[in-house]
């Protein structure tokens, strides 16, 4: 089936209860990559960042520790580099189309990610109703005469999200959009999504590892979000 048929075959839900679709970013919307890795590629420090990613996956680093060590490698970071990383990232196909269909059905979609908010929030332009990322130090548009180096201030641990933060933010979004928690659908791929998967009734493991596969309602392996979204039945 053509991926577009996953959307065109789904009628508007009429007066059904609205749902809230919650998307992870790293490894979920991004195929086999993460925001930090894409930025690191632009800066020539991909190997160092992948080492940090591995330590984080093994729980040897907390989210604030990861953020602080990554920032220390990104002295030349500018907004233009972030834009290049975002534009060149390996996004799943069909993201805009899925979110357009969700909104057409009277439902809502949001992205919750431990990655830097200055990367995550760019997805609002693609149709996300809300985005939440970790509050890393903001990025200047350019380094004037090389006199300013990133970060211009230390990482604030209080602004760095954790897996449990995803559950709290999901609850806040439910209140914001008037959606019952029982009407949430989560899409994720790894350990950082496990707590959220355990609290929602419907979940989709997207190119996922062992940490969430056993928790998920549905499983998808591939590069098209329309196909993953098509696994989720419309509410009755």
Tab-separated table of C-alpha atoms in Angstrom:
chain	number	residue	atom	x	y	z
A	1	UNK	CA	0.000	0.000	0.000
A	2	UNK	CA	1.193	3.513	-0.811
A	3	UNK	CA	2.050	5.334	2.446
A	4	UNK	CA	-0.384	8.112	1.583
A	5	UNK	CA	-3.238	5.578	1.653
A	6	UNK	CA	-2.666	5.155	5.388
A	7	UNK	CA	-3.929	8.733	5.704
A	8	UNK	CA	-6.533	8.985	2.965
A	9	UNK	CA	-8.226	5.792	4.184
A	10	UNK	CA	-8.739	7.225	7.675
A	11	UNK	CA	-12.034	9.141	7.936
A	12	UNK	CA	-12.465	12.075	10.267
A	13	UNK	CA	-13.583	10.812	13.677
A	14	UNK	CA	-16.701	12.978	13.945
A	15	UNK	CA	-17.719	13.291	17.570
A	16	UNK	CA	-15.272	10.722	18.881
A	17	UNK	CA	-13.165	11.785	21.830
A	18	UNK	CA	-10.098	13.736	20.683
A	19	UNK	CA	-6.722	12.123	21.191
A	20	UNK	CA	-3.276	13.480	21.940
A	21	UNK	CA	-0.400	11.947	19.947
A	22	UNK	CA	2.967	12.247	21.730
A	23	UNK	CA	6.128	11.833	19.657
A	24	UNK	CA	9.691	11.273	20.763
A	25	UNK	CA	12.380	12.773	18.493
A	26	UNK	CA	15.734	10.952	18.732
A	27	UNK	CA	15.512	7.546	17.068
A	28	UNK	CA	11.779	8.014	16.465
A	29	UNK	CA	11.171	10.964	14.154
A	30	UNK	CA	14.893	10.833	13.358
A	31	UNK	CA	15.894	7.541	11.751
A	32	UNK	CA	18.904	6.020	13.513
A	33	UNK	CA	20.149	9.352	14.798
A	34	UNK	CA	19.686	12.058	17.400
A	35	UNK	CA	19.681	15.838	17.479
A	36	UNK	CA	23.019	15.921	19.310
A	37	UNK	CA	24.601	13.609	16.739
A	38	UNK	CA	23.374	15.712	13.819
A	39	UNK	CA	24.747	18.885	15.422
A	40	UNK	CA	28.027	17.128	16.226
A	41	UNK	CA	28.425	16.090	12.590
A	42	UNK	CA	28.264	19.751	11.588
A	43	UNK	CA	30.963	20.577	14.153
A	44	UNK	CA	33.269	17.640	13.449
A	45	UNK	CA	32.847	16.044	16.889
A	46	UNK	CA	30.510	13.169	16.018
A	47	UNK	CA	32.776	10.504	17.521
A	48	UNK	CA	32.892	12.289	20.876
A	49	UNK	CA	29.128	12.792	20.960
A	50	UNK	CA	28.430	9.170	20.055
A	51	UNK	CA	30.641	8.147	22.970
A	52	UNK	CA	28.524	10.339	25.243
A	53	UNK	CA	25.336	8.879	23.743
A	54	UNK	CA	26.615	5.389	24.526
A	55	UNK	CA	27.436	6.323	28.117
A	56	UNK	CA	23.991	7.845	28.508
A	57	UNK	CA	22.308	4.724	27.117
A	58	UNK	CA	24.258	2.645	29.651
A	59	UNK	CA	23.041	5.025	32.392
A	60	UNK	CA	26.574	6.156	33.141
A	61	UNK	CA	25.552	9.778	32.577
A	62	UNK	CA	22.479	11.643	33.772
A	63	UNK	CA	20.691	13.942	31.311
A	64	UNK	CA	22.262	17.087	32.875
A	65	UNK	CA	25.726	15.501	32.754
A	66	UNK	CA	25.254	14.608	29.109
A	67	UNK	CA	24.120	18.157	28.308
A	68	UNK	CA	27.068	19.747	30.110
A	69	UNK	CA	29.632	17.513	28.388
A	70	UNK	CA	28.054	17.988	24.973
A	71	UNK	CA	27.989	21.766	25.374
A	72	UNK	CA	31.695	21.714	26.209
A	73	UNK	CA	32.336	20.176	22.761
A	74	UNK	CA	30.246	22.741	20.889
A	75	UNK	CA	32.262	25.936	21.337
A	76	UNK	CA	31.675	26.965	17.700
A	77	UNK	CA	27.923	26.356	17.743
A	78	UNK	CA	25.735	28.976	16.055
A	79	UNK	CA	22.114	29.131	14.996
A	80	UNK	CA	23.181	28.598	11.390
A	81	UNK	CA	24.842	25.309	12.356
A	82	UNK	CA	21.708	24.170	14.174
A	83	UNK	CA	19.648	25.018	11.094
A	84	UNK	CA	22.011	23.033	8.871
A	85	UNK	CA	21.845	20.056	11.248
A	86	UNK	CA	18.048	20.200	11.294
A	87	UNK	CA	17.745	20.502	7.529
A	88	UNK	CA	20.160	17.643	6.849
A	89	UNK	CA	18.879	15.220	9.483
A	90	UNK	CA	17.468	11.793	8.471
A	91	UNK	CA	13.816	12.515	9.233
A	92	UNK	CA	11.166	9.889	8.678
A	93	UNK	CA	9.046	10.550	5.627
A	94	UNK	CA	5.486	11.784	6.077
A	95	UNK	CA	5.827	13.725	9.329
A	96	UNK	CA	4.012	16.811	8.066
A	97	UNK	CA	1.307	14.695	6.446
A	98	UNK	CA	0.635	12.706	9.619
A	99	UNK	CA	0.390	15.802	11.758
A	100	UNK	CA	-1.898	17.455	9.226
A	101	UNK	CA	-4.167	14.406	9.324
A	102	UNK	CA	-4.161	14.372	13.129
A	103	UNK	CA	-5.274	17.995	13.221
A	104	UNK	CA	-7.868	17.366	10.497
A	105	UNK	CA	-9.329	14.678	12.759
A	106	UNK	CA	-9.740	17.240	15.531
A	107	UNK	CA	-6.852	15.692	17.493
A	108	UNK	CA	-3.536	17.078	18.726
A	109	UNK	CA	0.135	16.217	18.277
A	110	UNK	CA	3.148	17.153	20.382
A	111	UNK	CA	6.849	16.346	20.536
A	112	UNK	CA	8.518	15.666	23.889
A	113	UNK	CA	12.267	15.112	23.755
A	114	UNK	CA	15.282	15.202	26.025
A	115	UNK	CA	17.166	16.900	23.178
A	116	UNK	CA	17.863	20.659	23.130
A	117	UNK	CA	14.770	22.796	22.877
A	118	UNK	CA	16.448	25.009	20.268
A	119	UNK	CA	16.380	21.975	17.939
A	120	UNK	CA	13.057	20.446	18.993
A	121	UNK	CA	10.970	23.610	18.692
A	122	UNK	CA	11.722	23.898	14.975
A	123	UNK	CA	9.160	21.133	14.517
A	124	UNK	CA	6.387	23.625	15.286
A	125	UNK	CA	6.872	24.857	11.726
A	126	UNK	CA	6.073	21.334	10.530
A	127	UNK	CA	2.704	21.284	12.298
A	128	UNK	CA	3.307	20.119	15.874
A	129	UNK	CA	0.772	21.702	18.221
A	130	UNK	CA	3.409	21.822	20.976
A	131	UNK	CA	7.055	20.933	21.470
A	132	UNK	CA	9.006	20.390	24.668
A	133	UNK	CA	12.764	19.917	24.857
A	134	UNK	CA	15.510	20.382	27.406
A	135	UNK	CA	16.451	24.005	28.045
A	136	UNK	CA	20.080	24.015	26.939
A	137	UNK	CA	21.818	27.417	26.765
A	138	UNK	CA	20.453	29.378	23.813
A	139	UNK	CA	22.533	29.559	20.659
A	140	UNK	CA	23.704	32.864	19.159
A	141	UNK	CA	23.074	33.497	15.484
A	142	UNK	CA	26.775	34.063	14.892
A	143	UNK	CA	30.015	34.408	16.813
A	144	UNK	CA	31.029	38.092	16.494
A	145	UNK	CA	34.718	38.164	15.550
A	146	UNK	CA	35.150	34.877	17.371
A	147	UNK	CA	34.821	36.678	20.699
A	148	UNK	CA	31.907	34.583	21.970
A	149	UNK	CA	31.985	30.841	22.382
A	150	UNK	CA	29.120	28.502	23.134
A	151	UNK	CA	27.738	28.101	25.719
A	152	UNK	CA	27.528	31.650	26.991
A	153	UNK	CA	26.256	30.379	30.349
A	154	UNK	CA	26.436	27.042	32.190
A	155	UNK	CA	23.858	24.323	31.728
A	156	UNK	CA	21.070	24.633	34.298
A	157	UNK	CA	20.276	21.083	35.472
A	158	UNK	CA	16.745	22.159	36.375
A	159	UNK	CA	15.976	22.792	32.718
A	160	UNK	CA	17.118	19.382	31.450
A	161	UNK	CA	14.325	16.880	30.947
A	162	UNK	CA	14.384	13.274	32.145
A	163	UNK	CA	12.267	10.259	31.174
A	164	UNK	CA	9.885	11.008	34.041
A	165	UNK	CA	9.557	14.568	32.730
A	166	UNK	CA	7.825	13.138	29.668
A	167	UNK	CA	5.024	11.772	31.842
A	168	UNK	CA	4.571	15.077	33.655
A	169	UNK	CA	4.568	17.081	30.418
A	170	UNK	CA	2.067	14.669	28.871
A	171	UNK	CA	-0.256	15.290	31.805
A	172	UNK	CA	0.122	19.044	31.371
A	173	UNK	CA	-0.610	18.774	27.657
A	174	UNK	CA	-3.742	16.745	28.367
A	175	UNK	CA	-4.993	19.578	30.554
A	176	UNK	CA	-3.992	22.178	27.955
A	177	UNK	CA	-5.819	20.474	25.086
A	178	UNK	CA	-8.730	19.060	27.083
A	179	UNK	CA	-7.795	15.453	26.380
A	180	UNK	CA	-8.226	12.626	28.862
A	181	UNK	CA	-5.043	10.650	29.681
A	182	UNK	CA	-6.824	7.519	28.471
A	183	UNK	CA	-6.897	9.062	24.999
A	184	UNK	CA	-3.133	9.478	24.538
A	185	UNK	CA	-0.987	7.675	21.974
A	186	UNK	CA	2.799	7.634	22.431
A	187	UNK	CA	5.450	6.988	19.772
A	188	UNK	CA	9.016	6.210	20.906
A	189	UNK	CA	12.035	4.005	20.519
A	190	UNK	CA	14.130	3.646	23.664
A	191	UNK	CA	14.548	3.658	27.421
A	192	UNK	CA	13.701	7.354	27.698
A	193	UNK	CA	10.182	6.497	26.466
A	194	UNK	CA	9.551	3.533	28.766
A	195	UNK	CA	7.892	5.482	31.583
A	196	UNK	CA	5.541	7.230	29.166
A	197	UNK	CA	4.695	3.977	27.396
A	198	UNK	CA	3.776	2.487	30.763
A	199	UNK	CA	1.237	5.246	31.439
A	200	UNK	CA	-0.642	5.512	28.128
A	201	UNK	CA	-3.138	2.979	26.758
A	202	UNK	CA	-1.783	2.967	23.193
A	203	UNK	CA	1.864	3.121	22.148
A	204	UNK	CA	3.880	2.547	18.991
A	205	UNK	CA	7.473	1.323	19.158
A	206	UNK	CA	9.184	2.962	16.179
A	207	UNK	CA	12.490	1.333	15.173
A	208	UNK	CA	12.701	0.544	18.850
A	209	UNK	CA	15.123	-1.258	21.126
A	210	UNK	CA	14.341	-3.855	23.773
A	211	UNK	CA	13.472	-1.294	26.437
A	212	UNK	CA	10.093	-0.417	24.926
A	213	UNK	CA	9.226	-3.249	22.562
A	214	UNK	CA	7.632	-5.301	25.335
A	215	UNK	CA	5.581	-2.294	26.465
A	216	UNK	CA	4.274	-1.209	23.063
A	217	UNK	CA	0.830	-1.852	21.620
A	218	UNK	CA	2.218	-1.806	18.073
A	219	UNK	CA	5.638	-2.136	16.450
A	220	UNK	CA	7.004	-0.459	13.363
A	221	UNK	CA	10.341	-0.759	11.580
A	222	UNK	CA	10.901	1.523	8.640
A	223	UNK	CA	11.321	5.089	7.500
A	224	UNK	CA	7.785	6.428	6.986
A	225	UNK	CA	5.746	7.869	9.849
A	226	UNK	CA	2.564	7.423	7.820
A	227	UNK	CA	2.993	3.674	8.111
A	228	UNK	CA	3.588	3.815	11.873
A	229	UNK	CA	0.571	6.075	12.356
A	230	UNK	CA	-1.509	3.750	10.195
A	231	UNK	CA	-1.069	0.976	12.764
A	232	UNK	CA	-3.147	2.864	15.324
A	233	UNK	CA	-6.893	2.254	14.936
A	234	UNK	CA	-9.284	5.151	15.154
A	235	UNK	CA	-11.028	5.486	18.518
A	236	UNK	CA	-14.499	4.043	18.803
